[in-house]
Short mmCIF file of C-alpha atoms in Angstrom, two decimals:
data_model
loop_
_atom_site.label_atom_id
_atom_site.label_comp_id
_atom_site.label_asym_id
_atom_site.label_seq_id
_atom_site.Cartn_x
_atom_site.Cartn_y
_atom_site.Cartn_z
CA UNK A 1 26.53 -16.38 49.96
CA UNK A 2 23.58 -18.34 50.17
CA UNK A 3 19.83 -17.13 48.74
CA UNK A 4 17.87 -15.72 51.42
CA UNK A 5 15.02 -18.04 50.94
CA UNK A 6 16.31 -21.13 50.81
CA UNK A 7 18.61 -23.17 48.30
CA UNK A 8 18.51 -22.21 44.77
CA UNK A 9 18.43 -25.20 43.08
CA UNK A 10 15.03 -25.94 45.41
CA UNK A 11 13.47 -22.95 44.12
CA UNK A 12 13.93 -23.46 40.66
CA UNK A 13 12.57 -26.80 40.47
CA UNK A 14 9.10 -25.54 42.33
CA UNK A 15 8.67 -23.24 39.42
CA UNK A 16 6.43 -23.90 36.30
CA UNK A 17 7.70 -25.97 33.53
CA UNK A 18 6.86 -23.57 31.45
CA UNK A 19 7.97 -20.94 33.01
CA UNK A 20 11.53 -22.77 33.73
CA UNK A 21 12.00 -23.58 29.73
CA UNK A 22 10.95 -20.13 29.37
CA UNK A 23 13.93 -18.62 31.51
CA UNK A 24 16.28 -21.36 30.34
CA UNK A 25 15.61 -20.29 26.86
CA UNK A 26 16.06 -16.42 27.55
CA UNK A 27 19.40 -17.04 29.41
CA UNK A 28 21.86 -15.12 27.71
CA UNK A 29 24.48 -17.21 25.42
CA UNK A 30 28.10 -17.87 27.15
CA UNK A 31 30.66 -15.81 24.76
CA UNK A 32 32.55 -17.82 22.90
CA UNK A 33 35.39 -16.67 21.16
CA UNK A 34 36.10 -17.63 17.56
CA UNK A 35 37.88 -20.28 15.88
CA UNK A 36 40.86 -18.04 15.22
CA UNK A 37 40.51 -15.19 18.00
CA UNK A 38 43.81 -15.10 20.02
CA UNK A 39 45.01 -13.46 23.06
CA UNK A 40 46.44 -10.33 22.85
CA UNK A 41 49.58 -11.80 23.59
CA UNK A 42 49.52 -14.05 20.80
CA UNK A 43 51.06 -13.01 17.57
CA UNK A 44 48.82 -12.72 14.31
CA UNK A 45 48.65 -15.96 12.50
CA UNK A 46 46.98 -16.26 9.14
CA UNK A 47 43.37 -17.77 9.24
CA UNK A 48 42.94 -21.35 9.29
CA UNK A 49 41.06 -23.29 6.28
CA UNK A 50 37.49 -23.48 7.50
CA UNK A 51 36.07 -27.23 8.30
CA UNK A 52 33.64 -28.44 5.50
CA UNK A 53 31.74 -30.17 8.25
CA UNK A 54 31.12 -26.83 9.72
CA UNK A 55 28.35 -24.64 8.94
CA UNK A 56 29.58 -21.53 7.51
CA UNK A 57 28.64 -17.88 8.33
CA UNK A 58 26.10 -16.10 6.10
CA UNK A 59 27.73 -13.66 3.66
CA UNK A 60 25.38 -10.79 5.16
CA UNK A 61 28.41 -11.05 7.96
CA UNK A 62 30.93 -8.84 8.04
CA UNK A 63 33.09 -11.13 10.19
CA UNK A 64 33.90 -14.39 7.91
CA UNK A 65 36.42 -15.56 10.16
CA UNK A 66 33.66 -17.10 12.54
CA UNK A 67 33.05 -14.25 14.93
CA UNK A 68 29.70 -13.39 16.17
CA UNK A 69 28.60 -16.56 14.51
CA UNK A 70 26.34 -17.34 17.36
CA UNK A 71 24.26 -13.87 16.58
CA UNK A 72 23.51 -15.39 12.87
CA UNK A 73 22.18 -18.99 14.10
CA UNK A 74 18.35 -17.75 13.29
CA UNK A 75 19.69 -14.81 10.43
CA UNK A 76 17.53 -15.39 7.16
CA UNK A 77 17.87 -13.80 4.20
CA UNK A 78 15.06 -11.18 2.86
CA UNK A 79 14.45 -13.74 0.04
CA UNK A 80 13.95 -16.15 2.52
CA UNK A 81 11.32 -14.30 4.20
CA UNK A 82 9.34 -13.35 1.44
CA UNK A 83 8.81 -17.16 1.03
CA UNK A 84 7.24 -17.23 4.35
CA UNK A 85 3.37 -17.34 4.15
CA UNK A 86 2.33 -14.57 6.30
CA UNK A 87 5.51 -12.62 5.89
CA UNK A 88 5.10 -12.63 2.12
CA UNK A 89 1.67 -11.72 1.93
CA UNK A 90 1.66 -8.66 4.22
CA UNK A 91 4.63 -7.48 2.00
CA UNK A 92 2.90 -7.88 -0.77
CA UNK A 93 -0.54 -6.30 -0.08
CA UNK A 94 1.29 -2.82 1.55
CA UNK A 95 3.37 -3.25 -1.28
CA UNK A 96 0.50 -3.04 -3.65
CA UNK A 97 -1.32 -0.94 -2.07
CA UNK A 98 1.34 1.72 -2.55
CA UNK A 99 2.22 0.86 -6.16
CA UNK A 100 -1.21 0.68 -7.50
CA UNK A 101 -1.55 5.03 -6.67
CA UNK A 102 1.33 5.54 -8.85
CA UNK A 103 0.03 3.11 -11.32
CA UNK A 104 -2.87 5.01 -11.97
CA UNK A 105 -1.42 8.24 -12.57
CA UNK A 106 1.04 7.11 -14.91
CA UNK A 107 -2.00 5.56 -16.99
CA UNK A 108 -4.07 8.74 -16.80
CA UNK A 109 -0.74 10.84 -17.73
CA UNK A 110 -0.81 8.93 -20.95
CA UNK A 111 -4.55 9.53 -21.75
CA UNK A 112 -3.81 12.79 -21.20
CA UNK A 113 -0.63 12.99 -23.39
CA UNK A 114 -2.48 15.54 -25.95
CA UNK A 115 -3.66 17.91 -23.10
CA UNK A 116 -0.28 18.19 -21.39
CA UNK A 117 1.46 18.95 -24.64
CA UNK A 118 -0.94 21.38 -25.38
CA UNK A 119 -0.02 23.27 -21.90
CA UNK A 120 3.73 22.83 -22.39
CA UNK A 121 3.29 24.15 -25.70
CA UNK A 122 1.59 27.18 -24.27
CA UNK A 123 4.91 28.28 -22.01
CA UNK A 124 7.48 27.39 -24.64
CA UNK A 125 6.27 28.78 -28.11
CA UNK A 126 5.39 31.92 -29.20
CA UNK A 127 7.25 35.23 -29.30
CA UNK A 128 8.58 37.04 -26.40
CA UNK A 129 4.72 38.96 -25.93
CA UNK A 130 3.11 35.64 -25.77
CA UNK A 131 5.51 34.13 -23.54
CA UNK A 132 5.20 37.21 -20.84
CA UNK A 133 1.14 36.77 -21.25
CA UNK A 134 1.53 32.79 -20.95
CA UNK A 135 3.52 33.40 -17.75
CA UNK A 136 0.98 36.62 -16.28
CA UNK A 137 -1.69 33.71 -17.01
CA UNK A 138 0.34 30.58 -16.30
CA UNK A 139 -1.62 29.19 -19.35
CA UNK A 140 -5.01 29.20 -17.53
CA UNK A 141 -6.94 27.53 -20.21
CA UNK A 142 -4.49 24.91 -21.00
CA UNK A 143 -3.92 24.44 -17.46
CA UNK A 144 -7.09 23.75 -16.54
CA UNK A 145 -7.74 21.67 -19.20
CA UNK A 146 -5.12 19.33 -18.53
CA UNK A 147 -5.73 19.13 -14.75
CA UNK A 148 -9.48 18.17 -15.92
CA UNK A 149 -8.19 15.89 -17.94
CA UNK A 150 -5.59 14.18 -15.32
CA UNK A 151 -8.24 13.77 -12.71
CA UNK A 152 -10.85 12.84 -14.20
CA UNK A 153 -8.83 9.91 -16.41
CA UNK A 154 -7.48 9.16 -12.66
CA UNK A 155 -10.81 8.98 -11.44
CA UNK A 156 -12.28 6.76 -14.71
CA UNK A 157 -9.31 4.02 -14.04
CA UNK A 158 -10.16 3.90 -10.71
CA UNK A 159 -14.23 3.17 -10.61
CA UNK A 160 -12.85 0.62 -13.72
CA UNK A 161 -10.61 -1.02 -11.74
CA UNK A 162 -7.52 -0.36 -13.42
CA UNK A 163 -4.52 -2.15 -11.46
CA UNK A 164 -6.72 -3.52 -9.31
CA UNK A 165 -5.98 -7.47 -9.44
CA UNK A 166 -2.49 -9.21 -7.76
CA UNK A 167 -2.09 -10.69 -10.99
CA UNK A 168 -0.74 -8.16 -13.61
CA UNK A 169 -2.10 -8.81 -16.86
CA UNK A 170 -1.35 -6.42 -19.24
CA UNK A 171 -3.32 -7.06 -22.04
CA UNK A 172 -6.19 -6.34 -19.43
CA UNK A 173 -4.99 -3.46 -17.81
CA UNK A 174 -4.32 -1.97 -21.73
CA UNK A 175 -7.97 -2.66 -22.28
CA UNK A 176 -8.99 -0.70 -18.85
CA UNK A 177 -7.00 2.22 -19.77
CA UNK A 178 -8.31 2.51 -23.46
CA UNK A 179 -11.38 2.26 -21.81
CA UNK A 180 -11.07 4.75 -19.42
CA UNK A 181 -10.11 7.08 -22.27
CA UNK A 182 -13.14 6.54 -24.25
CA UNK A 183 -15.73 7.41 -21.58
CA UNK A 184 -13.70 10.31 -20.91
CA UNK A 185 -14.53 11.60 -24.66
CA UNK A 186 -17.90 10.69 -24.79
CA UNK A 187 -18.11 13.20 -21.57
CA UNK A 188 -16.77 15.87 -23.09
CA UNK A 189 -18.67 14.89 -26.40
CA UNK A 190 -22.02 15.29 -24.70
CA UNK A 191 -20.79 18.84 -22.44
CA UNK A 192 -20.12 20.09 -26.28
CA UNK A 193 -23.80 19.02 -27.60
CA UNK A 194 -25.21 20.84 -24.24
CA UNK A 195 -23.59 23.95 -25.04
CA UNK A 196 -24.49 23.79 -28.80
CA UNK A 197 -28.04 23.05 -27.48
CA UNK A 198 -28.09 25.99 -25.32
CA UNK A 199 -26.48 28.21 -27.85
CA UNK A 200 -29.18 27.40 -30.05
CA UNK A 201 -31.87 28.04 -27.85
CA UNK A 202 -33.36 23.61 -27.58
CA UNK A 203 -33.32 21.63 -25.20
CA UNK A 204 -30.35 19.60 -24.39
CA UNK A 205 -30.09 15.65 -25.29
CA UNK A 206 -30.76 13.28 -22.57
CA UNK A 207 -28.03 12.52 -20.24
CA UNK A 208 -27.14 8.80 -20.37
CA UNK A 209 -24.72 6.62 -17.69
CA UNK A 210 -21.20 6.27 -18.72
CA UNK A 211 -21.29 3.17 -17.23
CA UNK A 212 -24.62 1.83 -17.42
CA UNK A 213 -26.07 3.50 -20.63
CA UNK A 214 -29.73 1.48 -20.46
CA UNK A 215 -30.39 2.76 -16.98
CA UNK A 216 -32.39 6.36 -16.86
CA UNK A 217 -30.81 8.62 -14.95
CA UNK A 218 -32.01 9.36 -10.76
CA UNK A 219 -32.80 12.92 -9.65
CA UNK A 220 -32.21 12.50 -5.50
CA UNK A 221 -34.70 14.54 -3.19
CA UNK A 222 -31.32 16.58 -2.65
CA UNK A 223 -32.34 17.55 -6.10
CA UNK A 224 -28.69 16.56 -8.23
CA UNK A 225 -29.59 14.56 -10.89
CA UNK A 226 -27.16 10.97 -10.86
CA UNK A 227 -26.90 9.38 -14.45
CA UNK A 228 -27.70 5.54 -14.26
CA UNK A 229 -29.39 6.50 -10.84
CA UNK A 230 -26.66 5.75 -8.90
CA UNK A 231 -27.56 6.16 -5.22
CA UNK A 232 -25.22 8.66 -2.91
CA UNK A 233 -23.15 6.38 -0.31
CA UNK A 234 -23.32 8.45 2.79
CA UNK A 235 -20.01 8.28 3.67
CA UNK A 236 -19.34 9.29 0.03
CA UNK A 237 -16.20 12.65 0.46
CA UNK A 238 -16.16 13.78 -2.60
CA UNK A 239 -13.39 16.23 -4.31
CA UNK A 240 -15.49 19.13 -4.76
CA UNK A 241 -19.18 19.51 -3.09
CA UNK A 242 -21.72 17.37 -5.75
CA UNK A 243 -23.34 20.78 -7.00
CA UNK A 244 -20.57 21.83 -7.84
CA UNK A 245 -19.62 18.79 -10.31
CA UNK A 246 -21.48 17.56 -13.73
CA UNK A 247 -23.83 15.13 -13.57
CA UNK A 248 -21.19 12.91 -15.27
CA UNK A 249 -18.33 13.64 -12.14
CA UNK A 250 -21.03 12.78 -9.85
CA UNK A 251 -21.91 9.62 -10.79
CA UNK A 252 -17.56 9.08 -11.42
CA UNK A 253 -17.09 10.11 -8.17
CA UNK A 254 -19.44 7.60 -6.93
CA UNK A 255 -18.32 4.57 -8.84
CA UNK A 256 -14.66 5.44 -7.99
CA UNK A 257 -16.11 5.47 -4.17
CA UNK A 258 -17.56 2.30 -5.02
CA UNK A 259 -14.35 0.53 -6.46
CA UNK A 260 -11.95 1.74 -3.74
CA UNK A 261 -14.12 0.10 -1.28
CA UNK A 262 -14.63 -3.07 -3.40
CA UNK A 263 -10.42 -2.32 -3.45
CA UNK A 264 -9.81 -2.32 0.50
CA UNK A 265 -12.28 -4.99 1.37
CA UNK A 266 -9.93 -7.18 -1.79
CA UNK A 267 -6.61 -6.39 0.44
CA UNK A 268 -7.77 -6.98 3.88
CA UNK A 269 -9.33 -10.55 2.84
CA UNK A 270 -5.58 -11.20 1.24
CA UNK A 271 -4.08 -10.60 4.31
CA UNK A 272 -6.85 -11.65 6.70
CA UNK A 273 -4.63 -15.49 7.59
CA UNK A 274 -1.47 -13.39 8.38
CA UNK A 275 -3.84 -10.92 10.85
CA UNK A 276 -5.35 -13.86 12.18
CA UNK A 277 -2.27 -15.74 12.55
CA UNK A 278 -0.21 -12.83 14.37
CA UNK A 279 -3.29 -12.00 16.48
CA UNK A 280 -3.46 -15.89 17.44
CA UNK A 281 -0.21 -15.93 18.28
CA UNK A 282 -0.42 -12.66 20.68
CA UNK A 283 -2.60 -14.33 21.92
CA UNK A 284 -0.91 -17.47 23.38
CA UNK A 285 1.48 -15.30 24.95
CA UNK A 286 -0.72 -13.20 26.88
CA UNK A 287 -1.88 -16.51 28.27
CA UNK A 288 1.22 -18.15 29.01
CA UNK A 289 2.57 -14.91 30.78
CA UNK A 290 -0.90 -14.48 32.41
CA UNK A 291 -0.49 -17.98 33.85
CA UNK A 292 2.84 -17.24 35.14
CA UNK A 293 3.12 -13.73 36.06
CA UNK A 294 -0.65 -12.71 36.92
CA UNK A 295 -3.37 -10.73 34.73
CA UNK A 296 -2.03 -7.50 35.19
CA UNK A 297 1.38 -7.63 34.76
CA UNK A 298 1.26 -10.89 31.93
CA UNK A 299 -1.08 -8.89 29.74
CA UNK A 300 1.54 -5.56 30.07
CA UNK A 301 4.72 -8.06 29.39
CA UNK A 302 2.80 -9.92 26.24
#
């Protein structure tokens, strides 16, 4: 039976190059049966040696007699991607992106070794009177201490930009970590002195930056006072309200704010040419199909 409008052939030589490569190319493969499939009828015959000259099926198939070989003509391995420019370097920003959480934590778990010993201490030791108290409390002291300790160290690697580089270097990251401990002490060194003072009826020391010790410290109109006179970011979210937190957590919280933005802005400029490239590439189709198929329906296909 004939086409309706006209001969075939006709018709598909008045339509776009393009467009005509573009169908050609989308035309679904003829089956063809392997090397050694057989008819039903056929008996089973052991498989012949394969041709040198012919190129051989990836071991990813589960078929190495030759079948389906025509579904593994563009297969590449996952080794073989992570070569690729743009496919490696998305990979490896998400991928570090997620690690570099975990990283973190492990490092302020370890300045925190002391505390967390303390609190597992607390529910296995003692006789049977001070485990049943431990357990009414759930060690509220030592808890609390230790969580303290964990976010805060957390918080400290963070704003010091523990982890932070694509480059591991470990000597450096050693350095950050011992660091991060440090200014963690001298924190709770100068809470002590400020109790002491209190205790004794003076005035407490000055408050210095942790970071910035030469810079006086900023008192806001809000009225918190900011060691190193760090100003508030407005879209600063912090973990608790800032009245709530030392004048030492709020100016942590805002470096930490600081570095993590300083941190996103690192990983979107890594993988800004594979955005660009993908996006350029969408692109190009939505033209090509826009050109063939109309605006409306080429921008819904692409």
């Amino acid at each position: 039976m004939g086409w309706l409008w006209g001969d075939k052939n006709d018709t598909v030589q008045k339509l776009d190059p393009g467009l005509r490569d573009y169908l050609e190319q989308e035309k679904p493969d003829k089956y063809v049966p392997g090397p050694n499939v057989k008819p039903p009828s056929t008996p089973a015959q052991s498989p012949e040696p394969s041709d040198p000259s012919k190129p051989k099926v990836p071991a990813a198939s589960l078929y190495p007699d030759g079948r389906y070989a025509y579904l593994w003509k563009t297969y590449k391995p996952p080794m073989d991607l992570e070569e690729q420019p743009g496919v490696g370097v998305a990979s490896r920003v998400i991928e570090k992106y997620k690690e570099r959480g975990d990283t973190v934590q492990r490092a302020a778990m370890e300045n925190c070794a002391l505390e967390h010993e303390a609190l597992t201490y607390c529910f296995q030791t003692g006789n049977w009177r001070k485990q049943i108290e431990a357990r009414l409390t759930m060690c509220s002291a030592e808890n609390a201490t230790f969580s303290r300790c964990f976010m805060t160290q957390t918080k400290l690697l963070q704003a010091l930009g523990y982890a932070s580089s694509f480059e591991y270097d470990a000597e450096k990251e050693e350095r950050i970590q011992m660091h991060g401990d440090k200014l963690y002490h001298q924190m709770l060194d100068y809470e002590k002195r400020v109790d002491d003072a209190k205790a004794a009826g003076i005035a407490p020391p000055p408050i210095t930056s942790l970071f910035n010790p030469d810079k006086p410290s900023q008192t806001p109109e809000v009225g918190l006072e900011i060691p190193g006179g760090e100003p508030i970011p407005a879209e600063l979210k912090p973990s608790k309200p800032l009245e709530k937190l030392t004048p030492h957590e709020r100016e942590l919280e805002i470096r930490a704010h600081y570095a993590q933005r300083e941190q996103h802005k690192m990983y979107a400029e890594e993988a800004a040419p594979f955005i660009k490239s993908q996006e350029d590439a969408r692109q190009k189709r939505q033209e090509r199909a826009v050109s063939w198929f109309g605006e409306r329906l080429g921008k819904w296909l692409s």
